[in-house]
PDB file of C-alpha atoms in Angstrom:
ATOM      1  CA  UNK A   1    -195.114  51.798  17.874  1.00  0.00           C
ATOM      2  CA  UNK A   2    -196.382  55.713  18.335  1.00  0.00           C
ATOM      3  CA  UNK A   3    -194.309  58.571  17.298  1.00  0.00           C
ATOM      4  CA  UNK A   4    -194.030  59.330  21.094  1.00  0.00           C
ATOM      5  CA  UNK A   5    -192.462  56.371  22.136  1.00  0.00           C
ATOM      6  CA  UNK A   6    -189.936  55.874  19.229  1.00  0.00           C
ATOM      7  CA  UNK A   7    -188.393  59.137  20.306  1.00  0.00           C
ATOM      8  CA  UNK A   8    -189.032  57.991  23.974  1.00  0.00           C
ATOM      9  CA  UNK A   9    -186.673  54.973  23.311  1.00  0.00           C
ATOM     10  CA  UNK A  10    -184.536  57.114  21.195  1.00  0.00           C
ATOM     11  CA  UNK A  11    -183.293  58.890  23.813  1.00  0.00           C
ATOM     12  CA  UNK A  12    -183.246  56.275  26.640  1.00  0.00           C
ATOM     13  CA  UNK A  13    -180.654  54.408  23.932  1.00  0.00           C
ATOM     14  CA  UNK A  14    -178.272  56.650  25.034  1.00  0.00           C
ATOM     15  CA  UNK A  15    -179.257  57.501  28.516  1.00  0.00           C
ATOM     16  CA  UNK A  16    -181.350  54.724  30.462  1.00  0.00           C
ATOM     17  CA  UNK A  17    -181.029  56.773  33.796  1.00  0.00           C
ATOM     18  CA  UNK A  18    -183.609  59.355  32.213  1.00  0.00           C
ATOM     19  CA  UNK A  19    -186.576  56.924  32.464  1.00  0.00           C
ATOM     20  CA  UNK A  20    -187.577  57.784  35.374  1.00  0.00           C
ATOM     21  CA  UNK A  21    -187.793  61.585  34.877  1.00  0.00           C
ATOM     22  CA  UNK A  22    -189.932  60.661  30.849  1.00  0.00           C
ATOM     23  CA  UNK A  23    -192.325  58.022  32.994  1.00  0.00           C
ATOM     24  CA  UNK A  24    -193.073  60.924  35.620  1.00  0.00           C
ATOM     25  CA  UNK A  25    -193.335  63.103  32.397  1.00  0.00           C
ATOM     26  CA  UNK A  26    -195.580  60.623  30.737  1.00  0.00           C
ATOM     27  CA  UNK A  27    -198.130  60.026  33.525  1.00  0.00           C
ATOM     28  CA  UNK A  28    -199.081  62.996  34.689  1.00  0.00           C
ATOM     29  CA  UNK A  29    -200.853  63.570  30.798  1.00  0.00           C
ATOM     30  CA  UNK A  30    -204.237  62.969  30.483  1.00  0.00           C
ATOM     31  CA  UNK A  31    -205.654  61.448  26.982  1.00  0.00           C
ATOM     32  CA  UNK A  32    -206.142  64.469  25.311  1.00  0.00           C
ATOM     33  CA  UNK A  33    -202.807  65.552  26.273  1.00  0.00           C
ATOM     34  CA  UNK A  34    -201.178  62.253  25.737  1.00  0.00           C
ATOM     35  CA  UNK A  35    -202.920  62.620  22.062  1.00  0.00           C
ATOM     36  CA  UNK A  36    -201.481  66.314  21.709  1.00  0.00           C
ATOM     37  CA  UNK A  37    -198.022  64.788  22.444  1.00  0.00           C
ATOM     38  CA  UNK A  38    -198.332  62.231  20.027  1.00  0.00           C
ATOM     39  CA  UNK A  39    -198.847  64.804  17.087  1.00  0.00           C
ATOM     40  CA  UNK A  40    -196.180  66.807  18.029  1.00  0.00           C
ATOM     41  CA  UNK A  41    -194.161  63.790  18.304  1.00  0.00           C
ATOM     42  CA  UNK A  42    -195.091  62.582  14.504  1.00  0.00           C
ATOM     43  CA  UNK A  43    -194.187  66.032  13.361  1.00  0.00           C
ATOM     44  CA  UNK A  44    -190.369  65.495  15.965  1.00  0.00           C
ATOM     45  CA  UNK A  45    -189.774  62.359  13.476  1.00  0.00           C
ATOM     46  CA  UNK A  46    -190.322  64.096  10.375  1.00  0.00           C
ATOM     47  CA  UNK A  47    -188.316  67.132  11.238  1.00  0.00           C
ATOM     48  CA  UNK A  48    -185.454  64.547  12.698  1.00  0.00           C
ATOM     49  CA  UNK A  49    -185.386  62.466   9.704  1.00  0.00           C
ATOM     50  CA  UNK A  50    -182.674  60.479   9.473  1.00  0.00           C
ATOM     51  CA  UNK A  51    -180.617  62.214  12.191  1.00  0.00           C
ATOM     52  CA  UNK A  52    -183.195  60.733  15.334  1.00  0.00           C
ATOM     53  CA  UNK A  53    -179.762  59.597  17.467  1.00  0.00           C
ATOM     54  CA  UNK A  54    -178.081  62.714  16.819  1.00  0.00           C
ATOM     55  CA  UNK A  55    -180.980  64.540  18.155  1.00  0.00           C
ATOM     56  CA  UNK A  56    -181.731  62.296  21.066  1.00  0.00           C
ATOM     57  CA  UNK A  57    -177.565  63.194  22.236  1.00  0.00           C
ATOM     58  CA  UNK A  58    -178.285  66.911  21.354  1.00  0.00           C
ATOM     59  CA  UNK A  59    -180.944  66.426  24.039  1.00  0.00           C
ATOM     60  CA  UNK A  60    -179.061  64.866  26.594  1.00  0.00           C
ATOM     61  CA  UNK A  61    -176.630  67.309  25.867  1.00  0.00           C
ATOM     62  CA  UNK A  62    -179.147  70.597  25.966  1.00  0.00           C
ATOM     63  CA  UNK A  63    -180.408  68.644  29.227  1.00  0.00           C
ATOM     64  CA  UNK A  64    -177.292  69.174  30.522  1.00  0.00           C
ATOM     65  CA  UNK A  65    -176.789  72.869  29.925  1.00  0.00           C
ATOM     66  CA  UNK A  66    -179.988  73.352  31.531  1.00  0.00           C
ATOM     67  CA  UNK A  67    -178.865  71.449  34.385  1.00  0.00           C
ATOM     68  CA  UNK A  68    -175.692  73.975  34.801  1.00  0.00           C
ATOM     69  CA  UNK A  69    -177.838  77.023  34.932  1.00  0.00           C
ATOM     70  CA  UNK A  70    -180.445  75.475  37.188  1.00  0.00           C
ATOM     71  CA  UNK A  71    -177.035  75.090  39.914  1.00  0.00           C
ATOM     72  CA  UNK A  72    -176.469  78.699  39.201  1.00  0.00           C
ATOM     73  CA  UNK A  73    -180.069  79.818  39.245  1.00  0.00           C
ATOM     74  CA  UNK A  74    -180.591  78.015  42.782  1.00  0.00           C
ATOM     75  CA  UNK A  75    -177.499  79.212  44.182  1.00  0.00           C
ATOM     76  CA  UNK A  76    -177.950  82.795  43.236  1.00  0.00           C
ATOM     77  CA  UNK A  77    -181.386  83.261  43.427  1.00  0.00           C
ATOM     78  CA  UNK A  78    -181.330  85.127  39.270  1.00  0.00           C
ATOM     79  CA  UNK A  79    -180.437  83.934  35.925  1.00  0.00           C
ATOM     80  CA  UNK A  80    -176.812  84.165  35.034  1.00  0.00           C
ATOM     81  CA  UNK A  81    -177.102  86.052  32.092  1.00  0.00           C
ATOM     82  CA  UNK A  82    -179.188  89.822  31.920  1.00  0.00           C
ATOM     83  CA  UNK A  83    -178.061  90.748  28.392  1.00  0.00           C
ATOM     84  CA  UNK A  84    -178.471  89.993  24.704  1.00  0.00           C
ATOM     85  CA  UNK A  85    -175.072  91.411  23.904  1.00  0.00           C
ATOM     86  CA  UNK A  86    -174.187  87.878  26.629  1.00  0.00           C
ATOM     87  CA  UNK A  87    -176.101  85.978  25.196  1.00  0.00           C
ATOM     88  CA  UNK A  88    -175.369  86.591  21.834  1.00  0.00           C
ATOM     89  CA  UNK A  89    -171.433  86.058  22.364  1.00  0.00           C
ATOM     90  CA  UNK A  90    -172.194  82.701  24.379  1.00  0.00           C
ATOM     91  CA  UNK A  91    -175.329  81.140  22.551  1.00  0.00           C
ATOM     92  CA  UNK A  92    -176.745  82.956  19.054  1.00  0.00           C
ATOM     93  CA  UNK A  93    -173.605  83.640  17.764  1.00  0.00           C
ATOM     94  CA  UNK A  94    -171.798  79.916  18.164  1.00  0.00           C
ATOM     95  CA  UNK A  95    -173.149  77.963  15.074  1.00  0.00           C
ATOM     96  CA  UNK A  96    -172.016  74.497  16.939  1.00  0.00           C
ATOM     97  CA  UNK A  97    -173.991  75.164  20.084  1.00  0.00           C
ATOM     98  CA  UNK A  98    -177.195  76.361  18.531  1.00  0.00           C
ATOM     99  CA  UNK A  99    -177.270  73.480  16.260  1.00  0.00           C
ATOM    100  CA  UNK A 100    -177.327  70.882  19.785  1.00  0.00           C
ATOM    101  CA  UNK A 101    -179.360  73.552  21.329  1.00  0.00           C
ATOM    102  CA  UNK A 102    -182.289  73.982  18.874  1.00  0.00           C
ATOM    103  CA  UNK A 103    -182.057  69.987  18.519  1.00  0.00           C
ATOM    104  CA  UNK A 104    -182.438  69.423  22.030  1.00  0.00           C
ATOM    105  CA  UNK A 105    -185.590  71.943  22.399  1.00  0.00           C
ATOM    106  CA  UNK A 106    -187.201  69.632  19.544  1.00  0.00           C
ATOM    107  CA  UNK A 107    -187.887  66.528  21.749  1.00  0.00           C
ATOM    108  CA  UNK A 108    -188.203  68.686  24.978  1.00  0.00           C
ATOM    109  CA  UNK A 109    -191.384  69.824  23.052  1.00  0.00           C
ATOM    110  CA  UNK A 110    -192.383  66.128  23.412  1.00  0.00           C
ATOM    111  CA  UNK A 111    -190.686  64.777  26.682  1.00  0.00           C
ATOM    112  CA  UNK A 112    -191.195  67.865  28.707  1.00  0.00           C
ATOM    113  CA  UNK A 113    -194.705  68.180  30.873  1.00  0.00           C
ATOM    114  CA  UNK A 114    -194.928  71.730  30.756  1.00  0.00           C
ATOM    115  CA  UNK A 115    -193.632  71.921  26.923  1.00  0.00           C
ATOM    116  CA  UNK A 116    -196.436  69.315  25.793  1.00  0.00           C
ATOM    117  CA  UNK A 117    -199.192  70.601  28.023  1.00  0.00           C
ATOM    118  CA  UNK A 118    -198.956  74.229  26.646  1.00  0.00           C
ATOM    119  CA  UNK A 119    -199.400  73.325  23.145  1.00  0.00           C
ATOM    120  CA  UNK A 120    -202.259  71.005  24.212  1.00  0.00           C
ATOM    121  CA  UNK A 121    -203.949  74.547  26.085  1.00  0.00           C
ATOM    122  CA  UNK A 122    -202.916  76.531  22.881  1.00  0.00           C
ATOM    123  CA  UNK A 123    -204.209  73.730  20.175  1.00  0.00           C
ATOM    124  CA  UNK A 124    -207.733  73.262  22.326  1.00  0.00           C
ATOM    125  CA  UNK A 125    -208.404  76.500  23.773  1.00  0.00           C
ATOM    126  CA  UNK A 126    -207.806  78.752  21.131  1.00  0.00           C
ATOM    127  CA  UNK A 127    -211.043  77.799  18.992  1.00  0.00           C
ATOM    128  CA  UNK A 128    -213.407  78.588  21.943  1.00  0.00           C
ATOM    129  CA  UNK A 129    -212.123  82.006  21.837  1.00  0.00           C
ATOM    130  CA  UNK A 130    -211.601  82.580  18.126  1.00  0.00           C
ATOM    131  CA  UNK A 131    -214.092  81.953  15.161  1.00  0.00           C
ATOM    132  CA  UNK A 132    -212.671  80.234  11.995  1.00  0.00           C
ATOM    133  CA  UNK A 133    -210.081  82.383   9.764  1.00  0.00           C
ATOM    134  CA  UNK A 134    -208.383  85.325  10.218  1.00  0.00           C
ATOM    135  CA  UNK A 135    -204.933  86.335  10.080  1.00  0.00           C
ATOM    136  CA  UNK A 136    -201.940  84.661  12.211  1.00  0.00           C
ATOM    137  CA  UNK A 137    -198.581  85.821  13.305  1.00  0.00           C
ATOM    138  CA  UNK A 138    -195.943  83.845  15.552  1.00  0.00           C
ATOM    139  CA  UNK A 139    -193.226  85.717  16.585  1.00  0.00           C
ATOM    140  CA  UNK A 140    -189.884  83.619  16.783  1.00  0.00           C
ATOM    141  CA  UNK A 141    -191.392  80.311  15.360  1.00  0.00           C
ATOM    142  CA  UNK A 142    -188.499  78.200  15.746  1.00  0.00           C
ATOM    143  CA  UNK A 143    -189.023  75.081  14.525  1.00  0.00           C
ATOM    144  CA  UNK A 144    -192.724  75.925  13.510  1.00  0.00           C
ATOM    145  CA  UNK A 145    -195.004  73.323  15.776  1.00  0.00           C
ATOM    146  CA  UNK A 146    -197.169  76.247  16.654  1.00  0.00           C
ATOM    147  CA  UNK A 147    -197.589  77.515  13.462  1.00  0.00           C
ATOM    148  CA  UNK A 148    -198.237  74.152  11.830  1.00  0.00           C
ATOM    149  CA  UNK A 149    -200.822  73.280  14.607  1.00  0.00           C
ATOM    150  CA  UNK A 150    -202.544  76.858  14.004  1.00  0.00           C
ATOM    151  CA  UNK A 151    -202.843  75.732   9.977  1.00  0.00           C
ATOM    152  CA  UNK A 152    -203.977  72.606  10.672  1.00  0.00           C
ATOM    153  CA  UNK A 153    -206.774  73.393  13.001  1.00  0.00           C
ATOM    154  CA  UNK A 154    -208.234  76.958  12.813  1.00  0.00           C
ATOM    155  CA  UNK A 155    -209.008  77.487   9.361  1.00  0.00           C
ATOM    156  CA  UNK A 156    -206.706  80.706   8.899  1.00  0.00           C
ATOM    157  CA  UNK A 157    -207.082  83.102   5.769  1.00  0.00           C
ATOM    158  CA  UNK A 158    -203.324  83.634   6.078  1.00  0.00           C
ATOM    159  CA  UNK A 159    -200.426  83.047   8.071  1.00  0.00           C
ATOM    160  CA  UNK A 160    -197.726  85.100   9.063  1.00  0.00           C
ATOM    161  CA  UNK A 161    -193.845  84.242  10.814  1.00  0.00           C
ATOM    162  CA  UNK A 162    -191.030  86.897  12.067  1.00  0.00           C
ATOM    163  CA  UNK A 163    -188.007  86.450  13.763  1.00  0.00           C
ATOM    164  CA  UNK A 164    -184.946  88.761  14.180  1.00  0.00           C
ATOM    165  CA  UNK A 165    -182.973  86.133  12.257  1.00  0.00           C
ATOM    166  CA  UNK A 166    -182.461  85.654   8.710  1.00  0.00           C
ATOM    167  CA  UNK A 167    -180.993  82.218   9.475  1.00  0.00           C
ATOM    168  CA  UNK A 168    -184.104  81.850  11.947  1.00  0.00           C
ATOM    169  CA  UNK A 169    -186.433  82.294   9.547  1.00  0.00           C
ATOM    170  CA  UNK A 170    -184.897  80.260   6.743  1.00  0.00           C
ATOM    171  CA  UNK A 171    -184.945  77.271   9.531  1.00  0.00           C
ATOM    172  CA  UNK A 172    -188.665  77.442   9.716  1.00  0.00           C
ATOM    173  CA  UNK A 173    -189.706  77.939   6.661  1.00  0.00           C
ATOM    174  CA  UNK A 174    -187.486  74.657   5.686  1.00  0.00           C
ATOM    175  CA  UNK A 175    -189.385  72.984   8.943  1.00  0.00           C
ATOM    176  CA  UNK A 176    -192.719  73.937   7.892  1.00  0.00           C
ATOM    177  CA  UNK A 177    -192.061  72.919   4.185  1.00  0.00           C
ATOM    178  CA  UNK A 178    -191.313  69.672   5.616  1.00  0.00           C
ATOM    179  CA  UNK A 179    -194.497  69.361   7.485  1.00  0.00           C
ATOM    180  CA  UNK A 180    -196.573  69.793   4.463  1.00  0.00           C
ATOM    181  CA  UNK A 181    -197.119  73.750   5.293  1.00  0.00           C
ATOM    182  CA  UNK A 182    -195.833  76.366   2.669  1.00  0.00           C
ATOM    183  CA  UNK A 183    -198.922  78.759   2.616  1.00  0.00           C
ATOM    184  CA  UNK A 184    -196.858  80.764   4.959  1.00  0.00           C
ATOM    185  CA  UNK A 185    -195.234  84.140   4.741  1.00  0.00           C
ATOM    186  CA  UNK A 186    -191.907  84.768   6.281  1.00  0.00           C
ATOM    187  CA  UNK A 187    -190.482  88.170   7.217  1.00  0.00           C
ATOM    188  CA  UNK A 188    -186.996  89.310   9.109  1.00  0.00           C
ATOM    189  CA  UNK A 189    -188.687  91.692  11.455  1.00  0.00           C
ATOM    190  CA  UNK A 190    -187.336  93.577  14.968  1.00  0.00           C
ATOM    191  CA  UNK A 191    -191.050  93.550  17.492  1.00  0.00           C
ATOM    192  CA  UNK A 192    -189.408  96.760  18.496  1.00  0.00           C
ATOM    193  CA  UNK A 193    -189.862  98.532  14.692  1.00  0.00           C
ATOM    194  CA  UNK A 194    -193.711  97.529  15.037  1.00  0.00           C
ATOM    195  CA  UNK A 195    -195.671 100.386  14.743  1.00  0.00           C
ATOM    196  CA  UNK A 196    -199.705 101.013  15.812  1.00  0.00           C
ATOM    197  CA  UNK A 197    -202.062 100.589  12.865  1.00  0.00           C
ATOM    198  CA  UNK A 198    -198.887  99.343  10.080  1.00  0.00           C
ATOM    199  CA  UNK A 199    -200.624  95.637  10.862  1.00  0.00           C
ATOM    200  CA  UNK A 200    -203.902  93.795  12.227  1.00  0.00           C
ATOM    201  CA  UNK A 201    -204.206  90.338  12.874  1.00  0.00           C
ATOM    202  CA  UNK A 202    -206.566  87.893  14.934  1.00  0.00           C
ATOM    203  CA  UNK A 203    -204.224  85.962  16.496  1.00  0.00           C
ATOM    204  CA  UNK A 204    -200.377  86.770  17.724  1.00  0.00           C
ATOM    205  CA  UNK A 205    -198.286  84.100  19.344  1.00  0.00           C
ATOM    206  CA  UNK A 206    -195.312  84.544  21.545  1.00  0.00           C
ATOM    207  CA  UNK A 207    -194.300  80.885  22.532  1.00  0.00           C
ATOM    208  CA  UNK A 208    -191.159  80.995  24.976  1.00  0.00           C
ATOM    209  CA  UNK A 209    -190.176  84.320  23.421  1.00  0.00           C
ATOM    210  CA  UNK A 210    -190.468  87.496  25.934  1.00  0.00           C
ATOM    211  CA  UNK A 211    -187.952  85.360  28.493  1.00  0.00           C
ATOM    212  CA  UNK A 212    -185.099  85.594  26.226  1.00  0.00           C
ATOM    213  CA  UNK A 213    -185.514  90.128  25.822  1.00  0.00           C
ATOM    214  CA  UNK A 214    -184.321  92.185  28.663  1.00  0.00           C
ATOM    215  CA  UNK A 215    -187.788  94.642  28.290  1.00  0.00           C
ATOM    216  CA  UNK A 216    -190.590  92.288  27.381  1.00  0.00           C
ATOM    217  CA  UNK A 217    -193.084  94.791  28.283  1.00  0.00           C
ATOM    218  CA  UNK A 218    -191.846  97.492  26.059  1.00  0.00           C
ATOM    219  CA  UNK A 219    -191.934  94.324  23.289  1.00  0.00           C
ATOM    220  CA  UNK A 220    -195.332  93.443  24.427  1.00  0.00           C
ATOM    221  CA  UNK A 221    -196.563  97.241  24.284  1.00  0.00           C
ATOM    222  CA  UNK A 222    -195.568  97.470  20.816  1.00  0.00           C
ATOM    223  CA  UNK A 223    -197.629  94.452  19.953  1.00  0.00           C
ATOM    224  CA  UNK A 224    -200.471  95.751  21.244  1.00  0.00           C
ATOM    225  CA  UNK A 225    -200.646  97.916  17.833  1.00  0.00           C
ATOM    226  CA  UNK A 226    -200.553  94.902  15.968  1.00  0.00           C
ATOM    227  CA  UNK A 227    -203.772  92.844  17.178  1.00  0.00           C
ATOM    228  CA  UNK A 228    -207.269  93.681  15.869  1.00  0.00           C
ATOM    229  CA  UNK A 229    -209.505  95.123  18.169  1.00  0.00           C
ATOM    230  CA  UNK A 230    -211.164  91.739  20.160  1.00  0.00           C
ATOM    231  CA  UNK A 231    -208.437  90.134  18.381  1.00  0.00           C
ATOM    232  CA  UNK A 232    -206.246  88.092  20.713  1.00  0.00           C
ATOM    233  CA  UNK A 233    -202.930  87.606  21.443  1.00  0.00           C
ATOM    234  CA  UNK A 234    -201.176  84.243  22.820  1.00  0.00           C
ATOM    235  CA  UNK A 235    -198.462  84.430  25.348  1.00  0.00           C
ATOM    236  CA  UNK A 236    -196.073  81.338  26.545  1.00  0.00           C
ATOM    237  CA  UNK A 237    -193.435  82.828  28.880  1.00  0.00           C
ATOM    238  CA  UNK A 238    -191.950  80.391  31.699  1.00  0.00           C
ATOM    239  CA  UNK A 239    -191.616  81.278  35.773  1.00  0.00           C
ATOM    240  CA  UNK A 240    -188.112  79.887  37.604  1.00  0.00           C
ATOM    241  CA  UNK A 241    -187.113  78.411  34.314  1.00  0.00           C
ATOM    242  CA  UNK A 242    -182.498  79.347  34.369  1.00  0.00           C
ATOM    243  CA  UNK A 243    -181.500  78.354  30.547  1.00  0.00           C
ATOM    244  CA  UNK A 244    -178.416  79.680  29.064  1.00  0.00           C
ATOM    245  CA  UNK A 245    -180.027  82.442  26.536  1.00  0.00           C
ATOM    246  CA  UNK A 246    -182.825  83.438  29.162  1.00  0.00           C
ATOM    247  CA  UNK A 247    -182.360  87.074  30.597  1.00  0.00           C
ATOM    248  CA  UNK A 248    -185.973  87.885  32.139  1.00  0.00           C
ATOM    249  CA  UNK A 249    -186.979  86.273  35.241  1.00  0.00           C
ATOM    250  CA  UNK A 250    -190.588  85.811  36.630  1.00  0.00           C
ATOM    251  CA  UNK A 251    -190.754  84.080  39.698  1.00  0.00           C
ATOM    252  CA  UNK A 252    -194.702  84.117  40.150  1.00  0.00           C
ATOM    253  CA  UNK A 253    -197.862  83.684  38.552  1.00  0.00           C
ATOM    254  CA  UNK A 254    -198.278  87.161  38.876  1.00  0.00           C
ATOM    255  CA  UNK A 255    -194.927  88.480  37.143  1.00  0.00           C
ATOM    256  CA  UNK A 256    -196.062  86.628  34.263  1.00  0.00           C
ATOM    257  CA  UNK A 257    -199.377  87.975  34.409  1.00  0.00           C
ATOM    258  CA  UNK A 258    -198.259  91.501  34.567  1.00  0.00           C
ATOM    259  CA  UNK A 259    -196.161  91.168  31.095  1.00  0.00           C
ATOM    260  CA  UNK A 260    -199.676  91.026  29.728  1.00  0.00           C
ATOM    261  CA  UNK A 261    -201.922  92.797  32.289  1.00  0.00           C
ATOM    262  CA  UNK A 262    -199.748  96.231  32.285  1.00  0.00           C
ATOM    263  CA  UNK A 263    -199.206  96.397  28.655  1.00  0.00           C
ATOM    264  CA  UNK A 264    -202.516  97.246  27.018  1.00  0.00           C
ATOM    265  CA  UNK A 265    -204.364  93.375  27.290  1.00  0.00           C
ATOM    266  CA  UNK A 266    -206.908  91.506  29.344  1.00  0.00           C
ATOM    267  CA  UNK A 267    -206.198  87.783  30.154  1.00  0.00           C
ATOM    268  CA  UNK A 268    -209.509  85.997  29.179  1.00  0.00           C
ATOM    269  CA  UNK A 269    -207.707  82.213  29.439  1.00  0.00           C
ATOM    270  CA  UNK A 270    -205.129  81.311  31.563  1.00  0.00           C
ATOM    271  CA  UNK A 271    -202.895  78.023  32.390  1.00  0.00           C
ATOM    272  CA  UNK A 272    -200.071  76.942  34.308  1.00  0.00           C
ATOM    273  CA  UNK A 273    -198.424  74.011  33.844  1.00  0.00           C
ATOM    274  CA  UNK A 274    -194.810  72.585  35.752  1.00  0.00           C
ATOM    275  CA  UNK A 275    -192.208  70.525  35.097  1.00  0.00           C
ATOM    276  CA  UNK A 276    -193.326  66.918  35.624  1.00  0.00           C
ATOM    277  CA  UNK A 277    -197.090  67.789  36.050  1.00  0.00           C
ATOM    278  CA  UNK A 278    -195.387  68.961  40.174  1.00  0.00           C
ATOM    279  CA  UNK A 279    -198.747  70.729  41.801  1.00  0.00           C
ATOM    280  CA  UNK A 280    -198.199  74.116  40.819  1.00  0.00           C
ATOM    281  CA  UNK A 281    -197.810  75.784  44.762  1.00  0.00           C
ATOM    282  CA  UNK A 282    -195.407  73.163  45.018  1.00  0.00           C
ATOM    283  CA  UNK A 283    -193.549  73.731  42.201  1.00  0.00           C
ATOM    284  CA  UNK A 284    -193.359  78.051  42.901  1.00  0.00           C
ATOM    285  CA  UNK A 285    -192.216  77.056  46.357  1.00  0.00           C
ATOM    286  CA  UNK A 286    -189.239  75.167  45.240  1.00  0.00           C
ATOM    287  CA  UNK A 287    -188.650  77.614  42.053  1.00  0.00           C
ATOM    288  CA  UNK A 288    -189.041  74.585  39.830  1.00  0.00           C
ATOM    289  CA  UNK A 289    -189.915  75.787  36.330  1.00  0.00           C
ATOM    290  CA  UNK A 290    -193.270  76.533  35.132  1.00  0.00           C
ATOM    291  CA  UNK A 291    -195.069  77.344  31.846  1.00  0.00           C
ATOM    292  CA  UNK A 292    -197.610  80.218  32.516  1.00  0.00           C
ATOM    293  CA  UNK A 293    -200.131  80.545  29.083  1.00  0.00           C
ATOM    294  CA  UNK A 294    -202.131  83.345  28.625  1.00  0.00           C
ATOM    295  CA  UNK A 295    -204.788  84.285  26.220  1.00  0.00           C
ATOM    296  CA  UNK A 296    -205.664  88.397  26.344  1.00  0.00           C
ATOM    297  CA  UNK A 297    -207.371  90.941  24.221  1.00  0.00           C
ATOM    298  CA  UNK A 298    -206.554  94.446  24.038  1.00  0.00           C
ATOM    299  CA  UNK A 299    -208.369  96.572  26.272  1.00  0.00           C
ATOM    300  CA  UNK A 300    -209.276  99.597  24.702  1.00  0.00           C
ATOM    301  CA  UNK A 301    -208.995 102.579  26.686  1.00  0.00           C
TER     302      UNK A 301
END
């Protein structure tokens, strides 16, 4: 049995009526991103350990979050929340709900179209851009997929993780020590305390990051200073997507674009990718949520 479809029947143990939605999921990949899946899977299993049917409720239970801000989202036409300080009392700062939270965004990394696809664009698109080596940086790593996937495959000379979070941080480094990765260094660091010229690295990744700050473009500006010249930068940022600790909203390709496009970088690569594999006019015409991924360089003026 694959990776993919132990967690698969993981999670339809304790909620059958979510086949259909996973089989939709599920065909719409082609075989390179059905092989994608499956390593992000293997690396699910290893992170779950012996905890799998915890996890697959923490899903269901994330699911259903979602599910309560996607009412709200539909009904009022913006997310419900606009500010950390909200976000922070409701989400960050409760220890129970992160823990079903960040579980539940584990096998959403798997079961999820859009979630699945965009690593697949990251993990194959990346070396036509980039030679072999240099320096890496993810910002918020989370549970450290990208980061492992960027050590396994591009050859890096070093590799670099920040988050705001002590606790965070401490998460992912654990994660990535379980996946076989410790080369990596870890650092508690604000985006906004970045200044021009104090780093310079290759390759910056902001998976699912920028949604959750009320001023991504003053965060993206001040990356800008940290990415060598022809260096590139990696953005992940979702259109229509309501979840309870996201504050920016981007309702078109174009909003996403212009995080990137006014702040200093040209797009060179670009993918979007919706729930369920829905055709993406479809999916912007019903506000159903979509992953736009963008590769730019920093123009240099």
């Amino acid at each position: 049995m694959t990776a993919t479809q132990t967690i698969i029947d993981a999670v339809l143990a304790i909620w059958p009526e979510h086949a259909r939605y996973i089989d939709k999921s599920m065909a719409a990949r082609d075989a390179g991103q059905r092989d994608t899946t499956e390593v992000l899977a293997q690396a699910a299993l290893v992170l779950a350990g012996d905890r799998l049917g915890e996890i697959a409720k923490h899903y269901r239970w994330t699911c259903d979050r979602l599910r309560d801000e996607e009412l709200f989202f539909h009904r009022n036409g913006r997310y419900r929340l606009s500010t950390f300080e909200e976000a922070n009392a409701e989400v960050y700062s409760n220890a129970a709900y992160m823990e079903k939270y960040v579980d539940g965004l584990l096998f959403s990394q798997i079961l999820w179209f859009n979630h699945a696809t965009s690593c697949h664009f990251f993990l194959t698109t990346t070396p036509t851009l980039l030679k072999p080596g240099g320096r890496f940086l993810e910002i918020g790593p989370g549970h450290g997929l990208m980061t492992a996937l960027a050590l396994r495959d591009f050859g890096l000379t070093e590799a670099v993780a920040w988050d705001l979070s002590a606790v965070s941080i401490d998460q992912t480094r654990h994660a990535l020590g379980l996946l076989g990765f410790e080369n990596v260094q870890f650092a508690v660091q604000d985006i906004m305390d970045v200044e021009p010229g104090t780093h310079a690295f290759d390759l910056v990744v902001l998976s699912e990051i920028l949604e959750h700050l009320e001023d991504p473009k003053a965060a993206m500006k001040k990356i800008h200073g940290a990415v060598k010249p022809g260096g590139l930068v990696f953005v992940n940022v979702p259109i229509n997507s309501p979840s309870p600790d996201h504050l920016y909203l981007m309702e078109s390709e174009d909003d996403a674009r212009a995080l990137v496009a006014d702040t200093g970088f040209e797009i060179v690569s670009e993918a979007f990718f919706a729930t369920q594999g829905t055709k993406l006019e479809r999916a912007l015409r019903n506000k159903v949520s979509v992953s736009a991924c963008m590769f730019a360089r920093p123009r240099q003026d």
